[in-house]
Structure formats: structure tokens, C-alpha cells
PDB file of C-alpha atoms in Angstrom:
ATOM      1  CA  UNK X   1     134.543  82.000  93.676  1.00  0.00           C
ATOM      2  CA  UNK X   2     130.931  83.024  94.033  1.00  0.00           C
ATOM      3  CA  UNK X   3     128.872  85.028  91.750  1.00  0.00           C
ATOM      4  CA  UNK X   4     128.063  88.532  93.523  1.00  0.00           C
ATOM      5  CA  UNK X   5     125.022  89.991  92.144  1.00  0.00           C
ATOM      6  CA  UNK X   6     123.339  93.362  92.749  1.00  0.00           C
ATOM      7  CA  UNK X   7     119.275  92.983  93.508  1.00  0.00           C
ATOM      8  CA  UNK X   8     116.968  95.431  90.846  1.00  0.00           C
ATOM      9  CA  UNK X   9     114.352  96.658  92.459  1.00  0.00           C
ATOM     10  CA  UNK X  10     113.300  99.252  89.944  1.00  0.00           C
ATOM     11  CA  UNK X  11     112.798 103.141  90.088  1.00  0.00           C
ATOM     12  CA  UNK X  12     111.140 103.704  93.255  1.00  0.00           C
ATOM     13  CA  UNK X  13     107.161 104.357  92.159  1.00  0.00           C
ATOM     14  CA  UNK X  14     103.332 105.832  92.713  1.00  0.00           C
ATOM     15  CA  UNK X  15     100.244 104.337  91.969  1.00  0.00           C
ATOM     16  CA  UNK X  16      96.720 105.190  92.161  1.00  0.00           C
ATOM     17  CA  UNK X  17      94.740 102.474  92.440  1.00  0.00           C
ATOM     18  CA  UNK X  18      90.887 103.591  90.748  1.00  0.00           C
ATOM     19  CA  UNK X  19      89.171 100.710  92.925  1.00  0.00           C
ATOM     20  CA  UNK X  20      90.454 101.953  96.156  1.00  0.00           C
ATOM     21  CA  UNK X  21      90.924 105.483  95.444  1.00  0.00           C
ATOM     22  CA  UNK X  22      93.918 104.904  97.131  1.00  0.00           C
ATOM     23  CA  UNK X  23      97.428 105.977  96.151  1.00  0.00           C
ATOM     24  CA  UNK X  24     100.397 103.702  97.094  1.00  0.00           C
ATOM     25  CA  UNK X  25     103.854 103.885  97.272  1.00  0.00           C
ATOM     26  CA  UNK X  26     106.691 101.379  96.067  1.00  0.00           C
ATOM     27  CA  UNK X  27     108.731 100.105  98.966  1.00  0.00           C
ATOM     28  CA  UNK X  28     111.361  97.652 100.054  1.00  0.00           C
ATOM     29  CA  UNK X  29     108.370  94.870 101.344  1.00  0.00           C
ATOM     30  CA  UNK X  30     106.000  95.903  98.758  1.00  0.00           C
ATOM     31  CA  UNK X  31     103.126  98.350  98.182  1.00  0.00           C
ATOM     32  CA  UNK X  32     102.455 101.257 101.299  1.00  0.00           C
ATOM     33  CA  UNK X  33      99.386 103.325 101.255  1.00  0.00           C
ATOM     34  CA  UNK X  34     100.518 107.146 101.125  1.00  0.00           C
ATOM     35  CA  UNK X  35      98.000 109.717 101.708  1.00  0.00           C
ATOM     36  CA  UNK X  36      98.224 112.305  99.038  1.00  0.00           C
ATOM     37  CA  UNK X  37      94.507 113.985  99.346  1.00  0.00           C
ATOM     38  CA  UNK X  38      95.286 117.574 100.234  1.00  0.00           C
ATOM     39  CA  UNK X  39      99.036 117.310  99.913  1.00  0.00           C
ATOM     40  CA  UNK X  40     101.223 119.618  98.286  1.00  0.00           C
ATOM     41  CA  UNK X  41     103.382 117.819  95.815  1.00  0.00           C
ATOM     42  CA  UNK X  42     106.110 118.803  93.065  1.00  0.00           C
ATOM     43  CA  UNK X  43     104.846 117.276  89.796  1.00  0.00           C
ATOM     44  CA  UNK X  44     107.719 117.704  86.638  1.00  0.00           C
ATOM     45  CA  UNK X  45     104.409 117.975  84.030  1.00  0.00           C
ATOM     46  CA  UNK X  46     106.822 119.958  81.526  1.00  0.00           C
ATOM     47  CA  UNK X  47     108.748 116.547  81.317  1.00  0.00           C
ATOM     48  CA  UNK X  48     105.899 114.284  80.856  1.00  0.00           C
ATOM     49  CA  UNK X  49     106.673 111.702  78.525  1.00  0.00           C
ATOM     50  CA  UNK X  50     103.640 110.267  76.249  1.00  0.00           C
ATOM     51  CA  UNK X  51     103.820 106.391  74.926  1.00  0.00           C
ATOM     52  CA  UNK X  52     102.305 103.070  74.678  1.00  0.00           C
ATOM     53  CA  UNK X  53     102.246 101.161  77.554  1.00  0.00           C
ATOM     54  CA  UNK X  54     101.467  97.750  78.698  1.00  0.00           C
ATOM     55  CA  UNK X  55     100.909  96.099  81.786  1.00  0.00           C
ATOM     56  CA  UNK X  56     100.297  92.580  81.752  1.00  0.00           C
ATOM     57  CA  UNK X  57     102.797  90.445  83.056  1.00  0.00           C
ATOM     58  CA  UNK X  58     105.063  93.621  83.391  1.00  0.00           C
ATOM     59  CA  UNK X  59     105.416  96.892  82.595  1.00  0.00           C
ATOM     60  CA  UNK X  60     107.172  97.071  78.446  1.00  0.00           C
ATOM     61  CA  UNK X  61     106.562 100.840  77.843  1.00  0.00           C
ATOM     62  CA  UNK X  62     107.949 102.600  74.102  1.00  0.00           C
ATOM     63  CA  UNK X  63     107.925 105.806  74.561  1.00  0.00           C
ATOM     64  CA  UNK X  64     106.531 108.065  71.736  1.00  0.00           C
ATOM     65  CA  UNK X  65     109.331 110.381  70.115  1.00  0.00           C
ATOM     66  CA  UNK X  66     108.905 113.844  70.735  1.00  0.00           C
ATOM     67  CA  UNK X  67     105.173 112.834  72.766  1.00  0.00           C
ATOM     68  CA  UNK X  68     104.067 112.229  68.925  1.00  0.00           C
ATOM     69  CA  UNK X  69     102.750 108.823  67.945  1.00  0.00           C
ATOM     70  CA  UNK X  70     102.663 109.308  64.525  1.00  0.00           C
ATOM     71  CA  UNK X  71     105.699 106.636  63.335  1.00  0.00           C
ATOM     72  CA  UNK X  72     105.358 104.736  66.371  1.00  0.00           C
ATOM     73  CA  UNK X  73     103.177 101.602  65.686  1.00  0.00           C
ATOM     74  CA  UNK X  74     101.445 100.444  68.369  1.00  0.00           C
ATOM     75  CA  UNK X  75     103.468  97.434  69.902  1.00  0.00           C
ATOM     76  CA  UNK X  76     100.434  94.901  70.306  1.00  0.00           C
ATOM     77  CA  UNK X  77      96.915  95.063  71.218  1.00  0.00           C
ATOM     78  CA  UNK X  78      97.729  94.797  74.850  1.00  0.00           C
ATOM     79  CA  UNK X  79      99.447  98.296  74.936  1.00  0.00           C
ATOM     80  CA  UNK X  80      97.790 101.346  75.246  1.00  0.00           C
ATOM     81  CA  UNK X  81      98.094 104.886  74.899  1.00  0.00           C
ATOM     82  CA  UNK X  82     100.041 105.678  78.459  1.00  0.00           C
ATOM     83  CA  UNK X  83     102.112 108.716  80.218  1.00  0.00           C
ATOM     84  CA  UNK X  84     105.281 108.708  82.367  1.00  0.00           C
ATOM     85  CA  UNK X  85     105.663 111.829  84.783  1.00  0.00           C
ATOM     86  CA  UNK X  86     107.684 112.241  88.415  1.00  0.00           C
ATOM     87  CA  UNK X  87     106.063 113.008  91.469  1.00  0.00           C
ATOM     88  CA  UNK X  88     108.563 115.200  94.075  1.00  0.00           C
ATOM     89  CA  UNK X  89     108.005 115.120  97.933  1.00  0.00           C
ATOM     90  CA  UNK X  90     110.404 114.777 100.539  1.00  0.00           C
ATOM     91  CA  UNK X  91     108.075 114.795 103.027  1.00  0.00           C
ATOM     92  CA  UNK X  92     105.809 112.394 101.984  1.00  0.00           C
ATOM     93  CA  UNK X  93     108.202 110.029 100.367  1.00  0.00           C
ATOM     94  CA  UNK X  94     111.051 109.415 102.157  1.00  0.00           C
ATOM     95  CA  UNK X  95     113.998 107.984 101.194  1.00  0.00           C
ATOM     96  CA  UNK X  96     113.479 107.837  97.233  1.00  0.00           C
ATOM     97  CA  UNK X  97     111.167 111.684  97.101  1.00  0.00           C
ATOM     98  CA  UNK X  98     111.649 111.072  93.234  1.00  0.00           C
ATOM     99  CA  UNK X  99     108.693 108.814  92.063  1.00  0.00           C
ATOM    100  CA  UNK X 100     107.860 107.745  88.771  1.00  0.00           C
ATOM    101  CA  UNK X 101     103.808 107.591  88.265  1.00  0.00           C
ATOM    102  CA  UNK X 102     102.532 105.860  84.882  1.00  0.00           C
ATOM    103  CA  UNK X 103      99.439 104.563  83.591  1.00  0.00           C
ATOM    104  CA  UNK X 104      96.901 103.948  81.044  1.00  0.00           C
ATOM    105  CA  UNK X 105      94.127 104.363  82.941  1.00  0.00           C
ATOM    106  CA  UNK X 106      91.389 107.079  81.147  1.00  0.00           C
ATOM    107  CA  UNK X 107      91.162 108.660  84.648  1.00  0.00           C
ATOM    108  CA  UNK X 108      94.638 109.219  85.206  1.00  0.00           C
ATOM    109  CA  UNK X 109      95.386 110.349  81.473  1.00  0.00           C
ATOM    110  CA  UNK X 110      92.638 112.950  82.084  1.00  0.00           C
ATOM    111  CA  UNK X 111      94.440 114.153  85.274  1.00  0.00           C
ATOM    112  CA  UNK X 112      97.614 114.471  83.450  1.00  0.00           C
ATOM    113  CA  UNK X 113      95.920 116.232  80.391  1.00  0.00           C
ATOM    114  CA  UNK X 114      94.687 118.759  83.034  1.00  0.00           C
ATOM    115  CA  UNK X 115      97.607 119.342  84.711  1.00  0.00           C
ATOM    116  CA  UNK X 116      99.583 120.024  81.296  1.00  0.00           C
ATOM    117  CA  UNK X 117      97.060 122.357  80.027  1.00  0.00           C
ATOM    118  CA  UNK X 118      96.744 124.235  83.765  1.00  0.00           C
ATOM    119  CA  UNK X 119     100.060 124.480  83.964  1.00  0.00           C
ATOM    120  CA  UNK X 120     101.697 125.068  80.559  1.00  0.00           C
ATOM    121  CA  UNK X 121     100.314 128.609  80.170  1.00  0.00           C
ATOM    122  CA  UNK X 122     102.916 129.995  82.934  1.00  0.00           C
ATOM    123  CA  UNK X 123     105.655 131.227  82.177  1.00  0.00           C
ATOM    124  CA  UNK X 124     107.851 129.588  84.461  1.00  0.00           C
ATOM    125  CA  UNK X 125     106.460 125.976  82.931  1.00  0.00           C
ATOM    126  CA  UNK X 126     109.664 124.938  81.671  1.00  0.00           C
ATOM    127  CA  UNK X 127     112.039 126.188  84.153  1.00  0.00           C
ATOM    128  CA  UNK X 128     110.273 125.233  87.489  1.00  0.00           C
ATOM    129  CA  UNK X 129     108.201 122.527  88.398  1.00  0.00           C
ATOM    130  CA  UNK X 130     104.640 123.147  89.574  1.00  0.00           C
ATOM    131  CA  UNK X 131     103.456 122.274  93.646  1.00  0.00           C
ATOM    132  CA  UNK X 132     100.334 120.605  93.155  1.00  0.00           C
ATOM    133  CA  UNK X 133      98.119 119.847  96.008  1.00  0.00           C
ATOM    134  CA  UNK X 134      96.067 117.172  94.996  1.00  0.00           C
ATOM    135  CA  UNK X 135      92.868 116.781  95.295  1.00  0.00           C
ATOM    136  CA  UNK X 136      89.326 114.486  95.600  1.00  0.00           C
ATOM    137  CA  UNK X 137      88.958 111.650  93.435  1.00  0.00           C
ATOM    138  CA  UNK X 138      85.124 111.448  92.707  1.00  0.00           C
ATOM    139  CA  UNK X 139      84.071 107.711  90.482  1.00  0.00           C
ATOM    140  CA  UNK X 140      82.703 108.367  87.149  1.00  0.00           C
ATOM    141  CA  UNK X 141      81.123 106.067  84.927  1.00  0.00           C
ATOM    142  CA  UNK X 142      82.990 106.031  81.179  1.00  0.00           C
ATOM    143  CA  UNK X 143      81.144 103.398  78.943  1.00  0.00           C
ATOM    144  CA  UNK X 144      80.592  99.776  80.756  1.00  0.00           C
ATOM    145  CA  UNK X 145      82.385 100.685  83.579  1.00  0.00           C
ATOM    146  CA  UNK X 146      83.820 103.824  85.687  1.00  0.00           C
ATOM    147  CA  UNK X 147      86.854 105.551  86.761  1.00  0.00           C
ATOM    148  CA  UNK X 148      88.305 108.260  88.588  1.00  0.00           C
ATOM    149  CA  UNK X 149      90.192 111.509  88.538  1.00  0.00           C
ATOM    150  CA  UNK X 150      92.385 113.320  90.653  1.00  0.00           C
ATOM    151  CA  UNK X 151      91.429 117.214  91.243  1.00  0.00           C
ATOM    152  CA  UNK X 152      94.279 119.641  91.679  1.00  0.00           C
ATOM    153  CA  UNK X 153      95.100 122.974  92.358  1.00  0.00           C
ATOM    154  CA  UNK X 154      98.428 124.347  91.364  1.00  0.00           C
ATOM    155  CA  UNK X 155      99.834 126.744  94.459  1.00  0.00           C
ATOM    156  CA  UNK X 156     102.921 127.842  93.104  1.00  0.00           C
ATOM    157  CA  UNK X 157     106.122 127.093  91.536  1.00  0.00           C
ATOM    158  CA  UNK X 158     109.332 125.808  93.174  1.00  0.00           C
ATOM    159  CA  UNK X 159     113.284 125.767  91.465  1.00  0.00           C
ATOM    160  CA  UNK X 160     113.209 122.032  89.963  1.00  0.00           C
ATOM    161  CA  UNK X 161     115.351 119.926  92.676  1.00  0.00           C
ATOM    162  CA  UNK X 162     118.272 117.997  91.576  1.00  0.00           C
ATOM    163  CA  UNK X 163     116.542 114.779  91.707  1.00  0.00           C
ATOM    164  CA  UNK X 164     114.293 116.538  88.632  1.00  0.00           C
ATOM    165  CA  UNK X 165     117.614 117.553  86.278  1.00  0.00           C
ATOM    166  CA  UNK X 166     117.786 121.062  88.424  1.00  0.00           C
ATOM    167  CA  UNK X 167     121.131 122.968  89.030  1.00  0.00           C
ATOM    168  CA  UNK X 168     123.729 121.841  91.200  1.00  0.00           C
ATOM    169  CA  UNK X 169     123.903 124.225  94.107  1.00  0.00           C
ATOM    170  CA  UNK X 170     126.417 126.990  93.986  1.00  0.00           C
ATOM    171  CA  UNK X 171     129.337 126.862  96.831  1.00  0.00           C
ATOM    172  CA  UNK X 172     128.563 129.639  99.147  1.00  0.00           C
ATOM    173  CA  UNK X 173     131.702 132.135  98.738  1.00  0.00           C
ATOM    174  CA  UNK X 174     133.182 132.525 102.439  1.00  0.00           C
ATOM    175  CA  UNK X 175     131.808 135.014 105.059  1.00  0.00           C
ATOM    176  CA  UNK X 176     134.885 137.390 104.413  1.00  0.00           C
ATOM    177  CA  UNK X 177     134.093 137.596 100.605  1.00  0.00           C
ATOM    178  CA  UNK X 178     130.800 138.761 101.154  1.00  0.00           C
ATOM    179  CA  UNK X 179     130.628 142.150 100.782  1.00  0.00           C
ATOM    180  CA  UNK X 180     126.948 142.695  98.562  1.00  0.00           C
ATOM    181  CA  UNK X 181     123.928 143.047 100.232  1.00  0.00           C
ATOM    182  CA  UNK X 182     121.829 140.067 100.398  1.00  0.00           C
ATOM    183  CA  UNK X 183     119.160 139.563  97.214  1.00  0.00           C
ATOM    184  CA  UNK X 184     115.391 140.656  97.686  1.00  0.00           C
ATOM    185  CA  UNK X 185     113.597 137.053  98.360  1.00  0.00           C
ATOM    186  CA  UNK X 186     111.396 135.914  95.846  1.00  0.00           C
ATOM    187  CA  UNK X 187     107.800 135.487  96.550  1.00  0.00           C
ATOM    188  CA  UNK X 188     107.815 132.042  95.475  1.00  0.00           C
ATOM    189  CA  UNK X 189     110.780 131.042  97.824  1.00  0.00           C
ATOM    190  CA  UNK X 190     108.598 129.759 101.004  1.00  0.00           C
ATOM    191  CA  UNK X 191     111.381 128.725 103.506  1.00  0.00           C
ATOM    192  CA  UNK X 192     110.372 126.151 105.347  1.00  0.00           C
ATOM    193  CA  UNK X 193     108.023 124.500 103.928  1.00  0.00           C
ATOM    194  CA  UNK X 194     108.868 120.836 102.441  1.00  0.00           C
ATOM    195  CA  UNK X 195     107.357 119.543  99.695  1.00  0.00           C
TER     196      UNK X 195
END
């Protein structure tokens, strides 16, 4: 009888490599280059998740309780302070539009501090999920060496997809049933558009 096994791939995954200033997508054959710069993207920043993180030989991430690090000793000297958040797009990501991005990097911990801080003073912050079009990533130098940071600009706020913990969709009642006029749209519902 032969042993059947099931291939792990991992969660599907973005990067943004500094050197480059290039992001990159996690695919069947490897790494593709996705161009993000002046894309609107869903980005769950209420459900970022703070930790330490190390990436050498691997990825062994220990995620801080409650995004507090106080009672959660550093792991070794190769982890560092890190961040896990999802990135949304059917559009730009195909088949898996739920990616996970983490890193260490100061650059990308600045974007993410940003984000947070942009975005938790709305109201709808923990109920929808921000559409972030992302910006330029200008080099800076930060002690012996540089990095860089994303820019942003939040546009609005879209009903968190299933794919992000969001409601199941409600089965539409039959065309005889209806019998209530139809609900004023929302001005953040943008038919159409795909994110």
C-alpha cells in the first residue's frame, strides 16, 4: 500500500523586498513580482497581530498575547520584534486574494504603525477593513544602513470579506416575498469596483 501524502505549501503570502522596492507574491513556482504602487488594497490593520519573529532558516514566529510583550521572553537573539497582518485583493491576487504579509523590517513596522494609528480613529475600524492604496517607497538611511517605507492613503472602508472572518452572505428571500422597497445604498458601497 503506498503512503499518500498531501504537499504544504503554506498560507499563500506578500513580501516587500527593501532592496528592490519590489513587492512579490507567493506562488505555486515560487516568488512573482506584483505591482502594488497605486493599488487599492483591503488591509485587516484592526487584526494585526504583534510578536517576535525570526527568519533565518525559516520563519518560527510567537505571537505576543494580547499585542503585549510584557511576559513573552524573547525566544533568542535571532528574533525580533515583528507584525502579522492580511492583505485583501481579488484583483491583484488571484486565486489565494487572502495574503499574509510579516516582517521585522524597521521600514515595514513603521508602515504598519502608520496604518494602525491612520486608521484606528474611525469608527468603522473594527467592523470594516480599510482600502488602502499604497503608495511610494522612498530609501532612508536608519543607522549603518537604510530602509524603506510604504506611503498610503486610506480611500474608504469596505464590509470585511469572508476570507477576513466577515459574515456569511444572507440567502436572498425569493422575488415573490419581496414586497419592501429596496434600502438607500450606502456611500461606501462602490459596485463595481474590485479590490
Amino acid at each position: 500500500m503506498p503512503l499518500h501524502m498531501i504537499e504544504n505549501t503554506g498560507n499563500p503570502y506578500i513580501r516587500f523586498q527593501i532592496e528592490e522596492n519590489t513587492w512579490s507574491i507567493s506562488s505555486e513556482t515560487g516568488l512573482e513580482d506584483v505591482d502594488l504602487k497605486g493599488q487599492t488594497i483591503l488591509i485587516d490593520i484592526s487584526e494585526v497581530k504583534m510578536g517576535w519573529l525570526a527568519l533565518q532558516g525559516g520563519r518560527d514566529w510567537l505571537q505576543w498575547p494580547n499585542n503585549n510583550p510584557v511576559g513573552c521572553d524573547k525566544p533568542s537573539d535571532a528574533h525580533k520584534q515583528g507584525f502579522s497582518v492580511t492583505f485583501y485583493s481579488t484583483k491583484l491576487f488571484g486565486d489565494s486574494p487572502s495574503r499574509e504579509l510579516s516582517s521585522s523590517q524597521i521600514g515595514m513596522l513603521d508602515f504598519v504603525k502608520a496604518l494602525y494609528m491612520a486608521a484606528e480613529t474611525n469608527p468603522k475600524f473594527k467592523t470594516h477593513v480599510p482600502k488602502v492604496k499604497i503608495g511610494e517607497a522612498p530609501k532612508r538611511k536608519v543607522g549603518k544602513g537604510s530602509t524603506r517605507t510604504p506611503g498610503f492613503e486610506i480611500t474608504g472602508w469596505a464590509d470585511r470579506p469572508e476570507e477576513l472572518g466577515g459574515a456569511l452572505p444572507v440567502a436572498s428571500p425569493s422575488a415573490a416575498a419581496v414586497t419592501a422597497p429596496a434600502a438607500a445604498a450606502s456611500d461606501d458601497v462602490s459596485f463595481g469596483d474590485e479590490i
